[in-house]
Amino acid sequence: MRSNHSGYTRLSKVHKFSAAGLGAAGAAAVAFAVVSGGPAMADARPAVKPVAFETKALAGQGQGESARHADEAAARAKTEAAAKVKAEADKQRAEKQAANRSTDRKPLQKPAAPAAPAPKAYGNDLEGWIAQALDVMKAKGIPGSYEGVKRNIMRESTGNPHAINDWDINAVNGVPSKGLLQIIDPTFKAYHVDGTSWDIYDPVANIVASCNYAADKYGSMDNVNS
């Protein structure tokens, strides 16, 4: 049966009962689902679990980051400590070197000149006089040998340094021959060798001057035989 109002339809008793039954059945179904924890609730609860897992995972990552930062900080601290120790050691070494350089040192001295050789010792006899005269002659470039010098000495004075000839022509002329090799005063003075005595009776001076004269006149005392 239709309603008198336009667009509406009147429900019969049967229709009203059916609608009421459907509503009640629907409400009962919803209540049953809530009370018994049906599939709808079962599906809703597990959806929260991933959130908790993700929170734990993030917490683990945070702890890992903290540990890594702590390790890095410890490594930096160790490096800085080692650098500090090295710097301190370098500083102490530099200060020690500076102190050593600043220590007063004795000025370097030039090495002492080698000591002059000790004078050669000669005997105070004919052998020693000839040996000393030959060393002087060698230094001055005057020729002569031991044999030539001694041979002429033994002929002229028999080895007496104070011998004097008072009878030959030189003695007659006022300039007697004197000494080991019987040389006259003018000749001795003319052929005197520096470094020897000016005393005509000095054995070494007499030999050297006489040999110097013989070298000039005869080439060497070795060439004089009379």
PDB file of N, CA and C in Angstrom, residues 136-215:
ATOM      1  N   VAL A 136     178.184  20.719   8.961  1.00  0.00           N
ATOM      2  CA  VAL A 136     178.101  22.128   8.573  1.00  0.00           C
ATOM      3  C   VAL A 136     178.390  22.267   7.078  1.00  0.00           C
ATOM      4  N   MET A 137     179.432  21.596   6.587  1.00  0.00           N
ATOM      5  CA  MET A 137     179.791  21.650   5.167  1.00  0.00           C
ATOM      6  C   MET A 137     178.661  21.114   4.272  1.00  0.00           C
ATOM      7  N   LYS A 138     178.009  20.055   4.720  1.00  0.00           N
ATOM      8  CA  LYS A 138     176.892  19.506   3.946  1.00  0.00           C
ATOM      9  C   LYS A 138     175.753  20.509   3.850  1.00  0.00           C
ATOM     10  N   ALA A 139     175.451  21.203   4.987  1.00  0.00           N
ATOM     11  CA  ALA A 139     174.377  22.195   4.999  1.00  0.00           C
ATOM     12  C   ALA A 139     174.714  23.393   4.107  1.00  0.00           C
ATOM     13  N   LYS A 140     176.000  23.719   3.972  1.00  0.00           N
ATOM     14  CA  LYS A 140     176.420  24.886   3.188  1.00  0.00           C
ATOM     15  C   LYS A 140     176.830  24.526   1.762  1.00  0.00           C
ATOM     16  N   GLY A 141     176.784  23.242   1.454  1.00  0.00           N
ATOM     17  CA  GLY A 141     177.140  22.827   0.088  1.00  0.00           C
ATOM     18  C   GLY A 141     178.630  22.817  -0.183  1.00  0.00           C
ATOM     19  N   ILE A 142     179.432  22.598   0.849  1.00  0.00           N
ATOM     20  CA  ILE A 142     180.893  22.560   0.684  1.00  0.00           C
ATOM     21  C   ILE A 142     181.322  21.096   0.560  1.00  0.00           C
ATOM     22  N   PRO A 143     182.004  20.711  -0.497  1.00  0.00           N
ATOM     23  CA  PRO A 143     182.398  19.307  -0.680  1.00  0.00           C
ATOM     24  C   PRO A 143     183.530  18.903   0.264  1.00  0.00           C
ATOM     25  N   GLY A 144     183.644  17.591   0.454  1.00  0.00           N
ATOM     26  CA  GLY A 144     184.720  17.054   1.288  1.00  0.00           C
ATOM     27  C   GLY A 144     184.258  15.781   1.959  1.00  0.00           C
ATOM     28  N   SER A 145     185.212  14.874   2.207  1.00  0.00           N
ATOM     29  CA  SER A 145     184.896  13.604   2.846  1.00  0.00           C
ATOM     30  C   SER A 145     185.673  13.464   4.144  1.00  0.00           C
ATOM     31  N   TYR A 146     185.249  12.537   4.939  1.00  0.00           N
ATOM     32  CA  TYR A 146     185.930  12.292   6.224  1.00  0.00           C
ATOM     33  C   TYR A 146     187.387  11.909   5.974  1.00  0.00           C
ATOM     34  N   GLU A 147     187.619  11.017   5.024  1.00  0.00           N
ATOM     35  CA  GLU A 147     188.983  10.560   4.757  1.00  0.00           C
ATOM     36  C   GLU A 147     189.872  11.709   4.287  1.00  0.00           C
ATOM     37  N   GLY A 148     189.332  12.551   3.370  1.00  0.00           N
ATOM     38  CA  GLY A 148     190.149  13.667   2.857  1.00  0.00           C
ATOM     39  C   GLY A 148     190.456  14.677   3.942  1.00  0.00           C
ATOM     40  N   VAL A 149     189.487  14.978   4.798  1.00  0.00           N
ATOM     41  CA  VAL A 149     189.704  15.952   5.859  1.00  0.00           C
ATOM     42  C   VAL A 149     190.712  15.406   6.875  1.00  0.00           C
ATOM     43  N   LYS A 150     190.527  14.170   7.321  1.00  0.00           N
ATOM     44  CA  LYS A 150     191.396  13.624   8.360  1.00  0.00           C
ATOM     45  C   LYS A 150     192.829  13.460   7.828  1.00  0.00           C
ATOM     46  N   ARG A 151     192.985  13.040   6.612  1.00  0.00           N
ATOM     47  CA  ARG A 151     194.332  12.855   6.036  1.00  0.00           C
ATOM     48  C   ARG A 151     195.119  14.168   6.068  1.00  0.00           C
ATOM     49  N   ASN A 152     194.482  15.259   5.680  1.00  0.00           N
ATOM     50  CA  ASN A 152     195.169  16.546   5.648  1.00  0.00           C
ATOM     51  C   ASN A 152     195.419  17.079   7.054  1.00  0.00           C
ATOM     52  N   ILE A 153     194.507  16.821   7.989  1.00  0.00           N
ATOM     53  CA  ILE A 153     194.710  17.250   9.378  1.00  0.00           C
ATOM     54  C   ILE A 153     195.934  16.553   9.967  1.00  0.00           C
ATOM     55  N   MET A 154     196.042  15.261   9.750  1.00  0.00           N
ATOM     56  CA  MET A 154     197.148  14.507  10.343  1.00  0.00           C
ATOM     57  C   MET A 154     198.490  14.949   9.747  1.00  0.00           C
ATOM     58  N   ARG A 155     198.499  15.353   8.498  1.00  0.00           N
ATOM     59  CA  ARG A 155     199.741  15.820   7.885  1.00  0.00           C
ATOM     60  C   ARG A 155     200.099  17.212   8.380  1.00  0.00           C
ATOM     61  N   GLU A 156     199.089  18.086   8.565  1.00  0.00           N
ATOM     62  CA  GLU A 156     199.358  19.479   8.899  1.00  0.00           C
ATOM     63  C   GLU A 156     199.608  19.697  10.391  1.00  0.00           C
ATOM     64  N   SER A 157     198.842  18.993  11.273  1.00  0.00           N
ATOM     65  CA  SER A 157     198.942  19.310  12.713  1.00  0.00           C
ATOM     66  C   SER A 157     198.941  18.092  13.615  1.00  0.00           C
ATOM     67  N   THR A 158     198.847  16.928  13.034  1.00  0.00           N
ATOM     68  CA  THR A 158     198.719  15.659  13.785  1.00  0.00           C
ATOM     69  C   THR A 158     197.544  15.693  14.775  1.00  0.00           C
ATOM     70  N   GLY A 159     196.523  16.519  14.453  1.00  0.00           N
ATOM     71  CA  GLY A 159     195.313  16.554  15.264  1.00  0.00           C
ATOM     72  C   GLY A 159     195.362  17.523  16.414  1.00  0.00           C
ATOM     73  N   ASN A 160     196.329  18.437  16.439  1.00  0.00           N
ATOM     74  CA  ASN A 160     196.447  19.411  17.527  1.00  0.00           C
ATOM     75  C   ASN A 160     195.777  20.725  17.096  1.00  0.00           C
ATOM     76  N   PRO A 161     194.612  21.103  17.714  1.00  0.00           N
ATOM     77  CA  PRO A 161     193.909  22.313  17.302  1.00  0.00           C
ATOM     78  C   PRO A 161     194.673  23.591  17.611  1.00  0.00           C
ATOM     79  N   HIS A 162     195.719  23.558  18.462  1.00  0.00           N
ATOM     80  CA  HIS A 162     196.477  24.759  18.818  1.00  0.00           C
ATOM     81  C   HIS A 162     197.849  24.806  18.124  1.00  0.00           C
ATOM     82  N   ALA A 163     198.021  23.954  17.169  1.00  0.00           N
ATOM     83  CA  ALA A 163     199.314  23.932  16.455  1.00  0.00           C
ATOM     84  C   ALA A 163     199.529  25.250  15.716  1.00  0.00           C
ATOM     85  N   ILE A 164     200.808  25.708  15.648  1.00  0.00           N
ATOM     86  CA  ILE A 164     201.165  26.941  14.954  1.00  0.00           C
ATOM     87  C   ILE A 164     202.546  26.766  14.299  1.00  0.00           C
ATOM     88  N   ASN A 165     202.695  27.214  13.067  1.00  0.00           N
ATOM     89  CA  ASN A 165     203.961  27.116  12.348  1.00  0.00           C
ATOM     90  C   ASN A 165     204.682  28.464  12.461  1.00  0.00           C
ATOM     91  N   ASP A 166     205.845  28.419  13.095  1.00  0.00           N
ATOM     92  CA  ASP A 166     206.596  29.668  13.295  1.00  0.00           C
ATOM     93  C   ASP A 166     207.911  29.701  12.516  1.00  0.00           C
ATOM     94  N   TRP A 167     208.029  28.870  11.486  1.00  0.00           N
ATOM     95  CA  TRP A 167     209.287  28.833  10.753  1.00  0.00           C
ATOM     96  C   TRP A 167     209.129  28.945   9.230  1.00  0.00           C
ATOM     97  N   ASP A 168     207.884  28.646   8.641  1.00  0.00           N
ATOM     98  CA  ASP A 168     207.740  28.684   7.181  1.00  0.00           C
ATOM     99  C   ASP A 168     207.666  30.123   6.685  1.00  0.00           C
ATOM    100  N   ILE A 169     207.469  30.287   5.391  1.00  0.00           N
ATOM    101  CA  ILE A 169     207.449  31.592   4.775  1.00  0.00           C
ATOM    102  C   ILE A 169     206.340  32.474   5.323  1.00  0.00           C
ATOM    103  N   ASN A 170     205.213  31.818   5.684  1.00  0.00           N
ATOM    104  CA  ASN A 170     204.107  32.596   6.245  1.00  0.00           C
ATOM    105  C   ASN A 170     204.529  33.187   7.598  1.00  0.00           C
ATOM    106  N   ALA A 171     205.204  32.378   8.359  1.00  0.00           N
ATOM    107  CA  ALA A 171     205.684  32.884   9.659  1.00  0.00           C
ATOM    108  C   ALA A 171     206.687  34.007   9.453  1.00  0.00           C
ATOM    109  N   VAL A 172     207.561  33.875   8.471  1.00  0.00           N
ATOM    110  CA  VAL A 172     208.521  34.920   8.158  1.00  0.00           C
ATOM    111  C   VAL A 172     207.804  36.209   7.784  1.00  0.00           C
ATOM    112  N   ASN A 173     206.690  36.069   7.102  1.00  0.00           N
ATOM    113  CA  ASN A 173     205.913  37.234   6.668  1.00  0.00           C
ATOM    114  C   ASN A 173     204.977  37.751   7.781  1.00  0.00           C
ATOM    115  N   GLY A 174     204.950  37.122   8.907  1.00  0.00           N
ATOM    116  CA  GLY A 174     204.170  37.604  10.039  1.00  0.00           C
ATOM    117  C   GLY A 174     202.756  37.079  10.102  1.00  0.00           C
ATOM    118  N   VAL A 175     202.463  36.125   9.251  1.00  0.00           N
ATOM    119  CA  VAL A 175     201.114  35.524   9.276  1.00  0.00           C
ATOM    120  C   VAL A 175     201.269  34.004   9.363  1.00  0.00           C
ATOM    121  N   PRO A 176     201.646  33.495  10.521  1.00  0.00           N
ATOM    122  CA  PRO A 176     201.883  32.056  10.638  1.00  0.00           C
ATOM    123  C   PRO A 176     200.606  31.229  10.451  1.00  0.00           C
ATOM    124  N   SER A 177     200.815  30.027   9.981  1.00  0.00           N
ATOM    125  CA  SER A 177     199.691  29.080   9.810  1.00  0.00           C
ATOM    126  C   SER A 177     199.275  28.562  11.185  1.00  0.00           C
ATOM    127  N   LYS A 178     197.941  28.405  11.383  1.00  0.00           N
ATOM    128  CA  LYS A 178     197.420  28.040  12.705  1.00  0.00           C
ATOM    129  C   LYS A 178     196.344  26.952  12.605  1.00  0.00           C
ATOM    130  N   GLY A 179     196.194  26.194  13.698  1.00  0.00           N
ATOM    131  CA  GLY A 179     195.089  25.253  13.856  1.00  0.00           C
ATOM    132  C   GLY A 179     195.263  23.925  13.177  1.00  0.00           C
ATOM    133  N   LEU A 180     194.177  23.161  13.144  1.00  0.00           N
ATOM    134  CA  LEU A 180     194.220  21.784  12.633  1.00  0.00           C
ATOM    135  C   LEU A 180     194.705  21.703  11.194  1.00  0.00           C
ATOM    136  N   LEU A 181     194.265  22.633  10.343  1.00  0.00           N
ATOM    137  CA  LEU A 181     194.636  22.563   8.929  1.00  0.00           C
ATOM    138  C   LEU A 181     195.591  23.685   8.534  1.00  0.00           C
ATOM    139  N   GLN A 182     196.226  24.330   9.554  1.00  0.00           N
ATOM    140  CA  GLN A 182     197.299  25.302   9.321  1.00  0.00           C
ATOM    141  C   GLN A 182     196.899  26.347   8.280  1.00  0.00           C
ATOM    142  N   ILE A 183     195.837  27.105   8.613  1.00  0.00           N
ATOM    143  CA  ILE A 183     195.356  28.183   7.762  1.00  0.00           C
ATOM    144  C   ILE A 183     195.799  29.507   8.354  1.00  0.00           C
ATOM    145  N   ILE A 184     196.146  30.503   7.506  1.00  0.00           N
ATOM    146  CA  ILE A 184     196.584  31.800   8.006  1.00  0.00           C
ATOM    147  C   ILE A 184     195.380  32.703   8.260  1.00  0.00           C
ATOM    148  N   ASP A 185     195.559  33.716   9.061  1.00  0.00           N
ATOM    149  CA  ASP A 185     194.443  34.589   9.458  1.00  0.00           C
ATOM    150  C   ASP A 185     193.699  35.225   8.276  1.00  0.00           C
ATOM    151  N   PRO A 186     194.377  35.823   7.282  1.00  0.00           N
ATOM    152  CA  PRO A 186     193.626  36.448   6.184  1.00  0.00           C
ATOM    153  C   PRO A 186     192.750  35.437   5.427  1.00  0.00           C
ATOM    154  N   THR A 187     193.282  34.243   5.204  1.00  0.00           N
ATOM    155  CA  THR A 187     192.496  33.220   4.477  1.00  0.00           C
ATOM    156  C   THR A 187     191.310  32.757   5.335  1.00  0.00           C
ATOM    157  N   PHE A 188     191.548  32.585   6.630  1.00  0.00           N
ATOM    158  CA  PHE A 188     190.460  32.164   7.530  1.00  0.00           C
ATOM    159  C   PHE A 188     189.324  33.179   7.492  1.00  0.00           C
ATOM    160  N   LYS A 189     189.672  34.472   7.588  1.00  0.00           N
ATOM    161  CA  LYS A 189     188.630  35.498   7.578  1.00  0.00           C
ATOM    162  C   LYS A 189     187.902  35.557   6.239  1.00  0.00           C
ATOM    163  N   ALA A 190     188.623  35.339   5.138  1.00  0.00           N
ATOM    164  CA  ALA A 190     188.012  35.424   3.810  1.00  0.00           C
ATOM    165  C   ALA A 190     187.059  34.259   3.555  1.00  0.00           C
ATOM    166  N   TYR A 191     187.386  33.077   4.085  1.00  0.00           N
ATOM    167  CA  TYR A 191     186.571  31.882   3.810  1.00  0.00           C
ATOM    168  C   TYR A 191     185.797  31.372   5.049  1.00  0.00           C
ATOM    169  N   HIS A 192     185.677  32.249   6.036  1.00  0.00           N
ATOM    170  CA  HIS A 192     184.912  31.898   7.229  1.00  0.00           C
ATOM    171  C   HIS A 192     183.469  31.565   6.828  1.00  0.00           C
ATOM    172  N   VAL A 193     182.869  30.589   7.483  1.00  0.00           N
ATOM    173  CA  VAL A 193     181.490  30.153   7.189  1.00  0.00           C
ATOM    174  C   VAL A 193     180.578  30.583   8.334  1.00  0.00           C
ATOM    175  N   ASP A 194     179.468  31.237   7.957  1.00  0.00           N
ATOM    176  CA  ASP A 194     178.500  31.684   8.966  1.00  0.00           C
ATOM    177  C   ASP A 194     178.027  30.513   9.820  1.00  0.00           C
ATOM    178  N   GLY A 195     177.866  30.818  11.095  1.00  0.00           N
ATOM    179  CA  GLY A 195     177.408  29.800  12.037  1.00  0.00           C
ATOM    180  C   GLY A 195     178.530  29.147  12.781  1.00  0.00           C
ATOM    181  N   THR A 196     179.745  29.429  12.390  1.00  0.00           N
ATOM    182  CA  THR A 196     180.896  28.867  13.103  1.00  0.00           C
ATOM    183  C   THR A 196     181.623  29.990  13.837  1.00  0.00           C
ATOM    184  N   SER A 197     182.502  29.608  14.724  1.00  0.00           N
ATOM    185  CA  SER A 197     183.238  30.583  15.538  1.00  0.00           C
ATOM    186  C   SER A 197     184.222  31.402  14.688  1.00  0.00           C
ATOM    187  N   TRP A 198     184.502  32.596  15.172  1.00  0.00           N
ATOM    188  CA  TRP A 198     185.509  33.438  14.528  1.00  0.00           C
ATOM    189  C   TRP A 198     186.903  33.189  15.122  1.00  0.00           C
ATOM    190  N   ASP A 199     186.991  32.267  16.014  1.00  0.00           N
ATOM    191  CA  ASP A 199     188.280  31.905  16.621  1.00  0.00           C
ATOM    192  C   ASP A 199     188.995  30.927  15.686  1.00  0.00           C
ATOM    193  N   ILE A 200     190.156  31.312  15.176  1.00  0.00           N
ATOM    194  CA  ILE A 200     190.886  30.473  14.225  1.00  0.00           C
ATOM    195  C   ILE A 200     191.342  29.155  14.844  1.00  0.00           C
ATOM    196  N   TYR A 201     191.441  29.108  16.174  1.00  0.00           N
ATOM    197  CA  TYR A 201     191.852  27.882  16.832  1.00  0.00           C
ATOM    198  C   TYR A 201     190.658  26.947  17.150  1.00  0.00           C
ATOM    199  N   ASP A 202     189.437  27.443  16.889  1.00  0.00           N
ATOM    200  CA  ASP A 202     188.272  26.564  17.096  1.00  0.00           C
ATOM    201  C   ASP A 202     188.341  25.444  16.073  1.00  0.00           C
ATOM    202  N   PRO A 203     188.289  24.163  16.517  1.00  0.00           N
ATOM    203  CA  PRO A 203     188.509  23.047  15.583  1.00  0.00           C
ATOM    204  C   PRO A 203     187.525  23.029  14.418  1.00  0.00           C
ATOM    205  N   VAL A 204     186.243  23.184  14.726  1.00  0.00           N
ATOM    206  CA  VAL A 204     185.226  23.100  13.671  1.00  0.00           C
ATOM    207  C   VAL A 204     185.342  24.292  12.723  1.00  0.00           C
ATOM    208  N   ALA A 205     185.490  25.482  13.251  1.00  0.00           N
ATOM    209  CA  ALA A 205     185.600  26.675  12.408  1.00  0.00           C
ATOM    210  C   ALA A 205     186.837  26.580  11.511  1.00  0.00           C
ATOM    211  N   ASN A 206     187.952  26.063  12.049  1.00  0.00           N
ATOM    212  CA  ASN A 206     189.184  25.921  11.285  1.00  0.00           C
ATOM    213  C   ASN A 206     189.004  24.935  10.132  1.00  0.00           C
ATOM    214  N   ILE A 207     188.378  23.785  10.408  1.00  0.00           N
ATOM    215  CA  ILE A 207     188.175  22.763   9.368  1.00  0.00           C
ATOM    216  C   ILE A 207     187.271  23.302   8.265  1.00  0.00           C
ATOM    217  N   VAL A 208     186.139  23.920   8.645  1.00  0.00           N
ATOM    218  CA  VAL A 208     185.164  24.368   7.657  1.00  0.00           C
ATOM    219  C   VAL A 208     185.748  25.477   6.765  1.00  0.00           C
ATOM    220  N   ALA A 209     186.437  26.446   7.351  1.00  0.00           N
ATOM    221  CA  ALA A 209     187.023  27.529   6.556  1.00  0.00           C
ATOM    222  C   ALA A 209     188.092  26.981   5.612  1.00  0.00           C
ATOM    223  N   SER A 210     188.918  26.056   6.103  1.00  0.00           N
ATOM    224  CA  SER A 210     189.978  25.473   5.266  1.00  0.00           C
ATOM    225  C   SER A 210     189.379  24.684   4.117  1.00  0.00           C
ATOM    226  N   CYS A 211     188.307  23.897   4.381  1.00  0.00           N
ATOM    227  CA  CYS A 211     187.658  23.114   3.319  1.00  0.00           C
ATOM    228  C   CYS A 211     186.965  24.028   2.314  1.00  0.00           C
ATOM    229  N   ASN A 212     186.425  25.155   2.796  1.00  0.00           N
ATOM    230  CA  ASN A 212     185.781  26.123   1.907  1.00  0.00           C
ATOM    231  C   ASN A 212     186.827  26.731   0.953  1.00  0.00           C
ATOM    232  N   TYR A 213     188.026  27.032   1.487  1.00  0.00           N
ATOM    233  CA  TYR A 213     189.131  27.550   0.677  1.00  0.00           C
ATOM    234  C   TYR A 213     189.580  26.491  -0.333  1.00  0.00           C
ATOM    235  N   ALA A 214     189.744  25.229   0.118  1.00  0.00           N
ATOM    236  CA  ALA A 214     190.213  24.152  -0.764  1.00  0.00           C
ATOM    237  C   ALA A 214     189.214  23.892  -1.886  1.00  0.00           C
ATOM    238  N   ALA A 215     187.900  23.982  -1.565  1.00  0.00           N
ATOM    239  CA  ALA A 215     186.878  23.779  -2.596  1.00  0.00           C
ATOM    240  C   ALA A 215     186.971  24.862  -3.663  1.00  0.00           C
TER     241      ALA A 215
END
